[in-house]
Amino acid sequence: MPATGVISLAELMSHHRDLLVQPICWTSRHLEMLGCRFEHLDHVPIDDIERDSGTSQPIDHGKKLKQWKEPTYEEIFASGRHFMKRESCLQYLLPPLLHRKCETPYFFFANKRIHRPLYSVFYRGRKRSQPAGQAPRLIVGYLDYLNVERHRQQMFPARFPTDNIINRPGVRIQRKRVAQITPKNWSEDPYLLCVLLSLAQLQEYHRKESHPPTHLSRLLLTYKPDDKFFHIFEAHITAELLGMLDNPSTATKYIDWPTIKHKMVPFQPVEGLKERLQAEIALNQPPGSFDISDLVDPVTPKEGMRHYLDQVDVIHIQRRKEAMTKTKKRVKNESFVLPRQKFGENA
C-alpha cells in the first residue's frame, strides 16, 4: 500500500497538471506526492585540522615564492579555486576505474526529451570484441551544484531599462521567483532526482538481457570552493519505474519510488584522495562490473579517430526509436523539446 498522499503518475498527469514543470522547478511537493525521500548517511569523520593561532606574523613573499610548487590534481579538485575546473581534474583522478566520458544524456518523460541535466557522465569503456558479461557497465555522473544555482538565477532574468537605471522592483520579483523553486536544504534538492533518473535511463537504454532490471545511479557532487567534503548521491531505480516514465498516462500502478542516499566524504587528507574517490565510486557495485580486461587504448595519430571508434564500444545518448524517426522526417524540423515551463503533454 502506498503511503498517505502518494499518487501514481497517471493521477499526476490527470489531476495535478500544475506540477508538470521543468525539473529545475521541481519542489519538495513533487517528492512528497510521489513518495520519494532522501536519507543522509553518517559521513566519514574528518581528521583534526590545525587551526590558526591568530597571531599575525610578517609574510616573507620571497620565501613563499621559492616554496611554491604546481598544485596536484588532488589539490585542485579539493580547493575548487583553480582556473582548472573540478570536472577536468576528474579526467585524471578517475582512470583507470573510469576512463571514458560521454555526452550528457537527456531526461525523458512520455518518451520525449524534456531536459538536459547539468552534469557529466564518466564510464568504463571496452572494445567491441569484449563480451558484455553478466554485469552492467560502470557509469557515474558528476555535478557541480553551483551550475544548478546559476541556472535557476538565469531562468527569471530581471529586465533593465536602456538608460542603465536599476530595476529594483524587477530584481525583487526575480529573487522571489527564484526563492520559490530553491530548496531550503540544497542536499535535498528535487533536481537531484532528475539527474539520477537520467543516469538510470541511460543505463536502461544500454541494458542487456543478462543484466539485472535494477540500476544503481550514482552521482558525485561538489559545491562551493574550499568545502571540506564532496558528496555521493545514489539510488536504486528499477526498469519498471523507467517504463512508467515512458508511458505516464497509463501508469496507474502505485510503485515505491527510490530512496536517495546521501554520503559526505572529506577531501582531506589530499594524499590518497584519488584512491578514496575511486573506492567510493566502486562501492557496492554489481559483481562483475570491473571484469573488463580488454580496455580501450587511447586514440593515436597513426590510427586516427575513425579506427578508434570502430573498436570502442561507445555509449550513445540517443534512443534508436528517436534516431529512426529523425531520419525518416529529416526534412521536417521536428522538435523533441517541450515548452520551457510545461512537460508531459500528450500529442
Coordinates of C-alpha atoms in Angstrom, one line a residue:
M1 CA 0.0 0.0 0.0
P2 CA 1.3 3.5 -0.8
A3 CA 2.0 6.0 1.9
T4 CA -0.7 8.6 2.7
G5 CA -0.9 11.2 0.0
V6 CA 1.2 9.3 -2.5
I7 CA -0.2 9.3 -6.1
S8 CA 0.5 7.4 -9.3
L9 CA 2.0 9.0 -12.4
A10 CA -1.4 8.7 -14.1
E11 CA -3.1 10.7 -11.3
L12 CA -0.3 13.3 -11.6
M13 CA -1.0 13.7 -15.3
S14 CA -4.7 13.9 -14.8
H15 CA -5.3 15.9 -11.6
H16 CA -2.1 17.8 -10.8
R17 CA -1.0 19.4 -14.0
D18 CA 0.3 22.3 -12.1
L19 CA 3.2 20.0 -11.2
L20 CA 4.1 19.4 -14.8
V21 CA 7.0 21.8 -14.9
Q22 CA 10.7 21.6 -15.9
P23 CA 12.8 19.5 -13.5
I24 CA 14.8 22.6 -12.4
C25 CA 11.5 23.9 -11.0
W26 CA 10.6 20.7 -9.1
T27 CA 9.9 21.3 -5.4
S28 CA 9.6 19.2 -2.3
R29 CA 5.9 18.8 -3.2
H30 CA 6.9 16.6 -6.1
L31 CA 8.8 14.3 -3.9
E32 CA 6.1 14.1 -1.3
M33 CA 3.3 13.2 -3.8
L34 CA 5.5 10.5 -5.4
G35 CA 6.8 9.1 -2.1
C36 CA 10.5 9.8 -2.8
R37 CA 12.7 10.8 0.0
F38 CA 16.3 11.5 1.0
E39 CA 18.4 9.6 3.5
H40 CA 21.5 11.2 4.9
L41 CA 24.2 8.7 5.9
D42 CA 26.8 9.3 8.6
H43 CA 29.7 10.9 6.8
V44 CA 33.3 9.8 7.1
P45 CA 34.9 11.7 10.1
I46 CA 37.4 14.3 9.1
D47 CA 40.8 14.4 10.7
D48 CA 41.6 17.2 13.1
I49 CA 42.9 20.2 11.2
E50 CA 45.4 22.6 12.7
R51 CA 43.8 25.9 13.4
D52 CA 45.4 29.3 13.0
S53 CA 46.7 30.5 16.3
G54 CA 45.5 34.0 15.4
T55 CA 48.9 35.7 15.9
S56 CA 49.9 37.8 13.0
Q57 CA 53.3 37.1 11.5
P58 CA 55.1 39.1 8.8
I59 CA 54.9 37.3 5.4
D60 CA 58.2 36.7 3.6
H61 CA 56.9 36.8 0.0
G62 CA 60.3 35.8 -1.4
K63 CA 60.4 32.7 0.7
K64 CA 56.8 31.9 -0.2
L65 CA 57.7 32.2 -3.9
K66 CA 60.7 29.8 -3.6
Q67 CA 58.5 27.3 -1.7
W68 CA 55.7 27.4 -4.3
K69 CA 55.1 24.4 -6.4
E70 CA 52.5 23.5 -9.0
P71 CA 49.4 22.0 -7.3
T72 CA 48.4 18.4 -8.0
Y73 CA 45.1 17.4 -9.4
E74 CA 44.0 16.2 -6.0
E75 CA 44.8 19.7 -4.5
I76 CA 43.0 21.5 -7.4
F77 CA 39.9 19.2 -7.0
A78 CA 39.8 19.8 -3.2
S79 CA 40.2 23.5 -3.3
G80 CA 37.9 24.4 -6.3
R81 CA 39.7 27.8 -6.6
H82 CA 42.0 27.0 -9.6
F83 CA 41.4 28.1 -13.2
M84 CA 41.2 24.4 -14.0
K85 CA 37.7 23.1 -13.3
R86 CA 37.0 20.2 -11.0
E87 CA 35.4 18.4 -13.8
S88 CA 38.6 18.5 -15.8
C89 CA 40.5 17.1 -12.8
L90 CA 38.3 14.0 -12.8
Q91 CA 39.7 13.0 -16.1
Y92 CA 42.9 12.4 -14.3
L93 CA 41.6 11.2 -11.0
L94 CA 39.1 8.6 -12.2
P95 CA 41.2 6.4 -14.5
P96 CA 41.8 3.5 -14.7
L97 CA 38.5 2.9 -12.9
L98 CA 36.6 5.2 -15.3
H99 CA 38.4 6.3 -18.3
R100 CA 35.8 7.5 -20.8
K101 CA 33.4 10.5 -20.8
C102 CA 30.3 10.7 -22.9
E103 CA 27.9 13.5 -23.9
T104 CA 25.4 14.4 -21.3
P105 CA 22.1 12.4 -21.7
Y106 CA 18.6 13.8 -21.6
F107 CA 15.9 13.2 -19.1
F108 CA 12.9 11.6 -20.9
F109 CA 9.3 11.8 -19.9
A110 CA 6.5 10.4 -22.0
N111 CA 9.2 9.2 -24.5
K112 CA 10.2 12.8 -25.2
R113 CA 13.3 14.8 -24.3
I114 CA 12.3 17.1 -21.5
H115 CA 15.6 18.5 -20.1
R116 CA 19.3 18.0 -20.4
P117 CA 20.6 17.9 -16.8
L118 CA 23.7 20.0 -15.9
Y119 CA 26.1 17.1 -15.2
S120 CA 28.8 15.0 -16.9
V121 CA 28.9 11.2 -17.3
F122 CA 32.0 9.1 -16.9
Y123 CA 32.1 5.4 -17.7
R124 CA 34.3 2.3 -18.1
G125 CA 34.9 1.6 -21.8
R126 CA 35.8 -1.6 -23.5
K127 CA 36.4 -2.8 -27.0
R128 CA 33.6 -4.2 -29.1
S129 CA 35.3 -7.6 -29.1
Q130 CA 34.8 -7.8 -25.3
P131 CA 31.7 -9.7 -24.3
A132 CA 29.0 -7.8 -22.3
G133 CA 29.2 -10.0 -19.3
Q134 CA 26.7 -10.6 -16.6
A135 CA 27.0 -7.1 -15.0
P136 CA 26.2 -3.7 -16.5
R137 CA 28.8 -1.2 -17.4
L138 CA 30.0 1.1 -14.6
I139 CA 28.6 4.6 -15.2
V140 CA 28.8 7.6 -12.8
G141 CA 27.7 11.2 -13.0
Y142 CA 29.4 14.3 -11.8
L143 CA 27.5 17.5 -10.9
D144 CA 28.9 20.9 -9.9
Y145 CA 25.9 22.3 -7.8
L146 CA 27.0 25.9 -8.5
N147 CA 25.8 25.3 -12.1
V148 CA 22.3 24.5 -10.7
E149 CA 22.2 27.7 -8.7
R150 CA 23.3 29.7 -11.8
H151 CA 20.7 28.1 -14.0
R152 CA 17.9 29.0 -11.6
Q153 CA 19.1 32.6 -11.5
Q154 CA 19.1 32.7 -15.3
M155 CA 15.5 31.4 -15.6
F156 CA 14.0 34.6 -14.3
P157 CA 16.2 37.5 -15.6
A158 CA 15.3 40.9 -14.3
R159 CA 14.7 43.4 -17.1
F160 CA 16.6 46.7 -17.0
P161 CA 15.8 49.9 -18.9
T162 CA 18.1 51.0 -21.7
D163 CA 19.2 54.1 -19.7
N164 CA 21.0 51.8 -17.1
I165 CA 18.6 52.6 -14.3
I166 CA 18.4 49.8 -11.8
N167 CA 15.1 48.0 -11.9
R168 CA 14.6 47.4 -8.2
P169 CA 11.0 46.0 -8.4
G170 CA 12.2 43.7 -11.2
V171 CA 15.1 42.5 -9.1
R172 CA 12.8 41.8 -6.1
I173 CA 10.4 39.8 -8.3
Q174 CA 13.3 37.9 -9.7
R175 CA 14.6 37.0 -6.3
K176 CA 11.1 36.0 -5.1
R177 CA 10.6 33.6 -8.1
V178 CA 14.0 32.0 -7.7
A179 CA 13.3 31.5 -4.0
Q180 CA 10.1 29.7 -4.8
I181 CA 12.0 26.9 -6.6
T182 CA 15.1 26.9 -4.4
P183 CA 15.0 24.1 -1.8
K184 CA 15.6 25.1 1.9
N185 CA 18.2 22.3 2.1
W186 CA 20.3 22.1 -1.0
S187 CA 21.2 18.4 -0.3
E188 CA 17.5 17.5 -0.7
D189 CA 17.1 19.3 -4.0
P190 CA 14.4 17.5 -6.1
Y191 CA 16.5 18.3 -9.1
L192 CA 18.9 15.6 -8.0
L193 CA 16.2 13.1 -8.6
C194 CA 16.0 14.2 -12.3
V195 CA 19.8 13.7 -12.6
L196 CA 19.6 10.2 -11.1
L197 CA 16.7 9.2 -13.3
S198 CA 18.6 10.4 -16.3
L199 CA 21.5 8.2 -15.3
A200 CA 19.2 5.3 -14.9
Q201 CA 17.6 5.9 -18.3
L202 CA 21.0 5.9 -19.9
Q203 CA 21.8 2.5 -18.2
E204 CA 18.4 1.1 -19.2
Y205 CA 19.0 2.0 -22.8
H206 CA 22.2 0.0 -22.8
R207 CA 21.0 -2.8 -20.6
K208 CA 21.5 -6.4 -21.9
E209 CA 19.1 -9.3 -21.2
S210 CA 21.6 -10.8 -18.8
H211 CA 21.8 -7.6 -16.7
P212 CA 19.6 -7.1 -13.6
P213 CA 16.5 -4.9 -14.0
T214 CA 17.6 -2.5 -11.3
H215 CA 20.1 0.3 -11.9
L216 CA 22.4 1.8 -9.4
S217 CA 22.5 5.5 -10.2
R218 CA 25.5 7.2 -8.5
L219 CA 26.2 10.9 -8.6
L220 CA 29.4 12.6 -7.5
L221 CA 28.7 16.2 -6.5
T222 CA 30.8 19.1 -5.4
Y223 CA 29.6 22.5 -4.2
K224 CA 31.4 25.6 -3.1
P225 CA 35.1 26.2 -3.2
D226 CA 37.0 25.3 0.0
D227 CA 34.3 22.9 1.1
K228 CA 35.6 20.1 3.3
F229 CA 33.5 17.4 1.7
F230 CA 32.5 16.1 -1.6
H231 CA 29.1 14.3 -1.8
I232 CA 27.8 11.0 -3.2
F233 CA 24.2 10.6 -4.0
E234 CA 22.8 7.3 -5.2
A235 CA 19.5 5.5 -5.8
H236 CA 18.4 2.1 -6.9
I237 CA 16.0 2.6 -9.8
T238 CA 14.0 -0.2 -11.4
A239 CA 13.3 -0.8 -15.0
E240 CA 9.6 -0.9 -14.1
L241 CA 9.7 2.7 -12.9
L242 CA 11.6 3.8 -16.0
G243 CA 8.9 2.2 -18.1
M244 CA 6.2 4.2 -16.3
L245 CA 8.1 7.4 -17.0
D246 CA 7.9 6.5 -20.7
N247 CA 4.1 6.0 -20.5
P248 CA 2.9 8.1 -17.5
S249 CA -0.7 8.4 -18.7
T250 CA -1.2 4.7 -18.3
A251 CA 0.9 4.2 -15.2
T252 CA -1.9 3.7 -12.7
K253 CA 0.1 1.3 -10.5
Y254 CA 1.4 2.6 -7.2
I255 CA 5.1 2.0 -7.0
D256 CA 7.8 2.5 -4.4
W257 CA 10.0 5.4 -5.6
P258 CA 13.7 5.1 -4.7
T259 CA 15.2 6.5 -1.5
I260 CA 18.1 8.8 -2.4
K261 CA 21.0 8.1 -0.2
H262 CA 23.5 10.9 0.6
K263 CA 27.0 10.5 1.9
M264 CA 29.7 13.1 2.6
V265 CA 33.3 12.2 2.1
P266 CA 36.2 14.6 3.3
F267 CA 38.7 16.0 0.8
Q268 CA 41.4 15.8 3.5
P269 CA 43.9 14.4 3.6
V270 CA 44.6 15.3 0.0
E271 CA 47.2 12.5 -0.2
G272 CA 45.3 9.4 -1.3
L273 CA 42.2 11.4 -2.5
K274 CA 42.3 9.7 -5.9
E275 CA 42.1 6.2 -4.2
R276 CA 39.3 7.3 -1.8
L277 CA 37.4 8.8 -4.7
Q278 CA 37.6 5.6 -6.7
A279 CA 36.7 3.5 -3.7
E280 CA 33.5 5.4 -3.1
I281 CA 32.5 5.1 -6.8
A282 CA 33.2 1.4 -6.8
L283 CA 31.4 0.7 -3.5
N284 CA 28.6 -1.9 -3.7
Q285 CA 28.7 -2.1 -7.5
P286 CA 27.2 -5.2 -9.0
P287 CA 29.5 -8.2 -9.2
G288 CA 31.4 -8.3 -12.5
S289 CA 31.3 -4.6 -13.1
F290 CA 35.1 -4.5 -13.4
D291 CA 35.6 -7.7 -15.3
I292 CA 36.8 -5.9 -18.4
S293 CA 40.3 -7.0 -19.2
D294 CA 40.3 -5.6 -22.8
L295 CA 40.3 -1.9 -22.0
V296 CA 40.2 0.6 -24.8
D297 CA 43.6 2.2 -25.7
P298 CA 43.8 5.9 -26.2
V299 CA 43.5 7.2 -29.8
T300 CA 46.8 7.6 -31.7
P301 CA 47.5 9.9 -34.6
K302 CA 48.7 6.9 -36.7
E303 CA 45.5 5.0 -36.4
G304 CA 43.2 8.0 -36.3
M305 CA 39.8 8.6 -34.7
R306 CA 37.9 6.5 -37.2
H307 CA 39.9 3.4 -36.4
Y308 CA 39.5 4.1 -32.7
L309 CA 35.7 4.5 -32.9
D310 CA 35.4 1.2 -34.9
Q311 CA 36.9 -0.6 -31.9
V312 CA 35.4 1.1 -28.9
D313 CA 32.0 0.3 -27.5
V314 CA 30.8 3.9 -27.2
I315 CA 27.8 5.0 -25.0
H316 CA 25.2 6.7 -27.1
I317 CA 22.6 9.0 -25.6
Q318 CA 20.1 8.9 -28.4
R319 CA 17.4 6.3 -28.4
R320 CA 17.1 4.1 -31.5
K321 CA 13.4 4.9 -31.9
E322 CA 14.2 8.6 -31.8
A323 CA 17.0 8.2 -34.3
M324 CA 14.8 6.4 -36.8
T325 CA 12.1 9.0 -36.5
K326 CA 14.5 11.8 -37.1
T327 CA 16.0 10.0 -40.2
K328 CA 12.5 9.5 -41.8
K329 CA 11.5 13.1 -41.1
R330 CA 14.8 14.7 -41.8
V331 CA 13.2 17.5 -44.0
K332 CA 10.7 18.4 -41.3
N333 CA 12.0 20.5 -38.5
E334 CA 10.7 18.3 -35.6
S335 CA 11.5 19.3 -32.0
F336 CA 11.6 16.8 -29.2
V337 CA 11.7 19.5 -26.6
L338 CA 8.5 20.6 -24.9
P339 CA 7.8 24.2 -23.8
R340 CA 10.0 25.5 -21.1
Q341 CA 7.6 25.5 -18.1
K342 CA 5.4 22.6 -19.0
F343 CA 6.1 19.0 -19.9
G344 CA 4.2 15.7 -20.1
E345 CA 1.7 16.9 -22.7
N346 CA 0.5 14.1 -24.9
A347 CA 0.4 14.8 -28.6

